[in-house]
Each structure stands twice: as structure tokens, then as C-alpha cells.
Amino acid sequence: MRKSVRIFLIIVLFLMLILIRAVVQPYFYDPLLDYFKHDYLNASIPELDFGAYFLNIFYRYALNSIISLGIIYLVFKDVKSLYFSIKFYVLMFAVLSLMLFVLLKFNVTQNYLLTFYVRRFLIQPLFVFILLPAFYYQKLKIGKSEDRRRKTEV
């Protein structure tokens, strides 16, 4: 695939992530959105339909993850990085959704910031901004070690 086509596709995928973020309100059930926009310090967490809420969180996480995985693959063209990212996304969804469930079910209101940030990692594509620099740094380190090895062989 030509470099210009890859760059265009990466831009389109980032625009899709922005679009998901922009049109979230009418399409996804999220009563905590208004809660965290307003007086969350003094108000209690609103009543949630846990089934609908976590299903919608799963939908958003899946959409963001699929698009993010596409970006990671197009940037690095490395299947190993893609497989690692898939495992990472699945593991993080399991851990974070369990944490969010416990925080909401047992009404841990004194930890509203923890609830806010766990929810944020689930509904926003933050992991792509963590994985891209990590894979880039790893690629640089591997390249430098291979260069050193070639110099010592010569």
C-alpha cells in the first residue's frame, strides 16, 4: 500500500474517532455524561439500567478499539503489534468494566474521580495514544540494537 494512501486512511480513522465522540449523546445510553458535566460533587450518582449501560459501553469500546487497531496496523504494518494490541484491548476492557461495575454498584461516591477516569478509559480511545508512542519507541530501540549488532559484526 502506498504511503499516501496509508496516511489518508489514518486521517480518516482519526476523523471517525472524533465523529464517534461528537455524536455520542443521541446514540448511546450514558446518564453519567450529564452527571459529570454538572454538580457531581454534591449530587448522587443517577439510577442506572446496568444492562443497557454496560452494553452501550461495550459498543463504544468496541467501535473505538476496532478503529484504533486499524490505526495501529496502518502506522506500523506489524502483525505482532496488532496481536499484542488486541490482547491489550480485551484485557483492559475486562479489568476496567469490572472496576466500573464495582464502583457504580457499591456506590463508591467518595471516589468520584476514580469512577470518572475508569469510565473515560472505557468510552474514549485513549489507549491508541498510549500504544502508538510505545510501539514507536520499541521500534526505535530495536532499530538501534540491530545497527549496533551490524557494526560489531563488521
Short mmCIF file of C-alpha atoms in Angstrom, two decimals:
data_model
loop_
_atom_site.label_atom_id
_atom_site.label_comp_id
_atom_site.label_asym_id
_atom_site.label_seq_id
_atom_site.Cartn_x
_atom_site.Cartn_y
_atom_site.Cartn_z
CA MET A 1 0.00 0.00 0.00
CA ARG A 2 1.37 3.40 -0.94
CA LYS A 3 2.39 5.74 1.84
CA SER A 4 -0.03 8.47 0.74
CA VAL A 5 -2.96 6.02 0.86
CA ARG A 6 -1.92 4.84 4.34
CA ILE A 7 -1.71 8.41 5.61
CA PHE A 8 -5.12 9.21 4.13
CA LEU A 9 -6.65 6.13 5.78
CA ILE A 10 -5.05 7.00 9.13
CA ILE A 11 -6.55 10.51 8.92
CA VAL A 12 -9.96 9.06 8.03
CA LEU A 13 -9.79 6.68 11.00
CA PHE A 14 -8.86 9.52 13.38
CA LEU A 15 -11.79 11.53 11.99
CA MET A 16 -14.04 8.54 12.68
CA LEU A 17 -12.88 8.55 16.31
CA ILE A 18 -13.73 12.24 16.52
CA LEU A 19 -17.12 11.61 14.91
CA ILE A 20 -17.96 8.91 17.45
CA ARG A 21 -17.10 11.34 20.23
CA ALA A 22 -19.13 14.15 18.65
CA VAL A 23 -22.39 12.24 18.08
CA VAL A 24 -22.40 10.19 21.27
CA GLN A 25 -25.38 11.79 23.04
CA PRO A 26 -28.37 10.58 20.99
CA TYR A 27 -27.00 7.14 20.14
CA PHE A 28 -25.50 5.81 23.37
CA TYR A 29 -27.16 5.47 26.77
CA ASP A 30 -24.95 7.31 29.26
CA PRO A 31 -26.66 9.00 32.23
CA LEU A 32 -23.26 9.66 33.78
CA LEU A 33 -22.47 12.12 30.99
CA ASP A 34 -24.81 14.75 32.46
CA TYR A 35 -23.82 13.77 35.98
CA PHE A 36 -20.15 14.58 35.39
CA LYS A 37 -20.99 17.75 33.40
CA HIS A 38 -22.92 19.26 36.30
CA ASP A 39 -22.77 19.21 40.10
CA TYR A 40 -21.27 15.75 40.59
CA LEU A 41 -19.58 16.77 43.85
CA ASN A 42 -22.88 17.30 45.64
CA ALA A 43 -25.25 15.05 43.68
CA SER A 44 -25.55 11.30 43.99
CA ILE A 45 -24.92 9.01 41.05
CA PRO A 46 -28.14 8.70 39.00
CA GLU A 47 -30.06 5.45 38.71
CA LEU A 48 -28.62 3.23 36.01
CA ASP A 49 -30.00 0.41 33.93
CA PHE A 50 -26.81 -1.64 34.31
CA GLY A 51 -27.57 -3.95 31.39
CA ALA A 52 -28.20 -1.14 28.92
CA TYR A 53 -25.37 0.97 30.32
CA PHE A 54 -22.69 -1.70 30.05
CA LEU A 55 -23.96 -2.83 26.65
CA ASN A 56 -23.57 0.73 25.39
CA ILE A 57 -20.13 1.00 26.97
CA PHE A 58 -19.19 -2.24 25.19
CA TYR A 59 -20.45 -0.83 21.86
CA ARG A 60 -18.43 2.35 22.24
CA TYR A 61 -15.35 0.49 23.41
CA ALA A 62 -15.64 -1.97 20.51
CA LEU A 63 -16.05 0.81 17.92
CA ASN A 64 -13.15 2.80 19.33
CA SER A 65 -10.99 -0.33 19.61
CA ILE A 66 -11.59 -1.51 16.05
CA ILE A 67 -10.77 1.91 14.65
CA SER A 68 -7.72 2.22 16.93
CA LEU A 69 -6.47 -1.21 15.88
CA GLY A 70 -6.80 -0.12 12.26
CA ILE A 71 -4.69 2.95 13.01
CA ILE A 72 -2.04 0.89 14.80
CA TYR A 73 -1.84 -1.58 11.92
CA LEU A 74 -1.64 1.15 9.27
CA VAL A 75 1.08 3.04 11.15
CA PHE A 76 3.36 0.08 11.87
CA LYS A 77 2.30 -2.64 9.39
CA ASP A 78 3.27 -5.17 12.04
CA VAL A 79 1.04 -8.13 12.85
CA LYS A 80 2.79 -8.78 16.19
CA SER A 81 1.96 -5.26 17.35
CA LEU A 82 -1.61 -5.76 16.21
CA TYR A 83 -1.98 -9.06 18.12
CA PHE A 84 -0.50 -7.50 21.24
CA SER A 85 -2.89 -4.56 20.90
CA ILE A 86 -5.90 -6.87 20.54
CA LYS A 87 -4.93 -8.75 23.70
CA PHE A 88 -4.29 -5.45 25.48
CA TYR A 89 -7.68 -4.03 24.50
CA VAL A 90 -9.55 -7.18 25.58
CA LEU A 91 -7.72 -7.35 28.91
CA MET A 92 -8.24 -3.66 29.64
CA PHE A 93 -11.94 -3.88 28.82
CA ALA A 94 -12.36 -6.76 31.24
CA VAL A 95 -10.43 -5.05 34.05
CA LEU A 96 -11.90 -1.57 33.58
CA SER A 97 -15.51 -2.69 33.11
CA LEU A 98 -15.26 -4.81 36.25
CA MET A 99 -13.83 -1.83 38.14
CA LEU A 100 -16.58 0.47 36.86
CA PHE A 101 -19.26 -2.05 37.78
CA VAL A 102 -17.94 -2.35 41.33
CA LEU A 103 -17.63 1.42 41.70
CA LEU A 104 -21.18 2.02 40.48
CA LYS A 105 -22.88 -0.96 42.10
CA PHE A 106 -21.49 -0.32 45.55
CA ASN A 107 -21.99 3.45 45.18
CA VAL A 108 -18.45 4.47 45.93
CA THR A 109 -19.22 8.19 45.80
CA GLN A 110 -16.12 9.34 47.66
CA ASN A 111 -14.10 8.04 44.69
CA TYR A 112 -15.97 10.01 42.03
CA LEU A 113 -12.69 10.83 40.26
CA LEU A 114 -11.80 7.15 40.02
CA THR A 115 -15.24 6.44 38.56
CA PHE A 116 -14.81 9.34 36.14
CA TYR A 117 -11.42 8.19 34.87
CA VAL A 118 -12.26 4.49 34.64
CA ARG A 119 -15.35 5.44 32.62
CA ARG A 120 -13.24 7.77 30.48
CA PHE A 121 -10.78 4.99 29.57
CA LEU A 122 -13.72 2.81 28.55
CA ILE A 123 -15.61 5.31 26.41
CA GLN A 124 -12.78 7.29 24.83
CA PRO A 125 -9.99 5.99 22.58
CA LEU A 126 -7.16 6.86 24.96
CA PHE A 127 -5.26 3.60 24.57
CA VAL A 128 -4.32 4.37 20.97
CA PHE A 129 -2.48 7.45 22.25
CA ILE A 130 -0.59 5.24 24.70
CA LEU A 131 0.18 2.38 22.33
CA LEU A 132 1.32 4.44 19.31
CA PRO A 133 4.27 6.11 21.10
CA ALA A 134 5.08 2.86 22.92
CA PHE A 135 5.33 0.88 19.68
CA TYR A 136 7.27 3.71 18.02
CA TYR A 137 9.77 3.79 20.89
CA GLN A 138 10.09 0.00 20.75
CA LYS A 139 10.69 0.18 17.01
CA LEU A 140 13.42 2.79 17.56
CA LYS A 141 15.10 0.67 20.25
CA ILE A 142 15.02 -2.45 18.09
CA GLY A 143 16.45 -0.49 15.15
CA LYS A 144 19.32 0.88 17.26
CA SER A 145 20.19 -2.53 18.68
CA GLU A 146 20.24 -4.04 15.18
CA ASP A 147 22.52 -1.22 13.97
CA ARG A 148 24.93 -1.85 16.86
CA ARG A 149 24.95 -5.57 16.14
CA ARG A 150 25.73 -4.96 12.46
CA LYS A 151 28.60 -2.62 13.38
CA THR A 152 30.15 -5.19 15.73
CA GLU A 153 29.89 -7.91 13.07
CA VAL A 154 31.78 -5.79 10.52
#
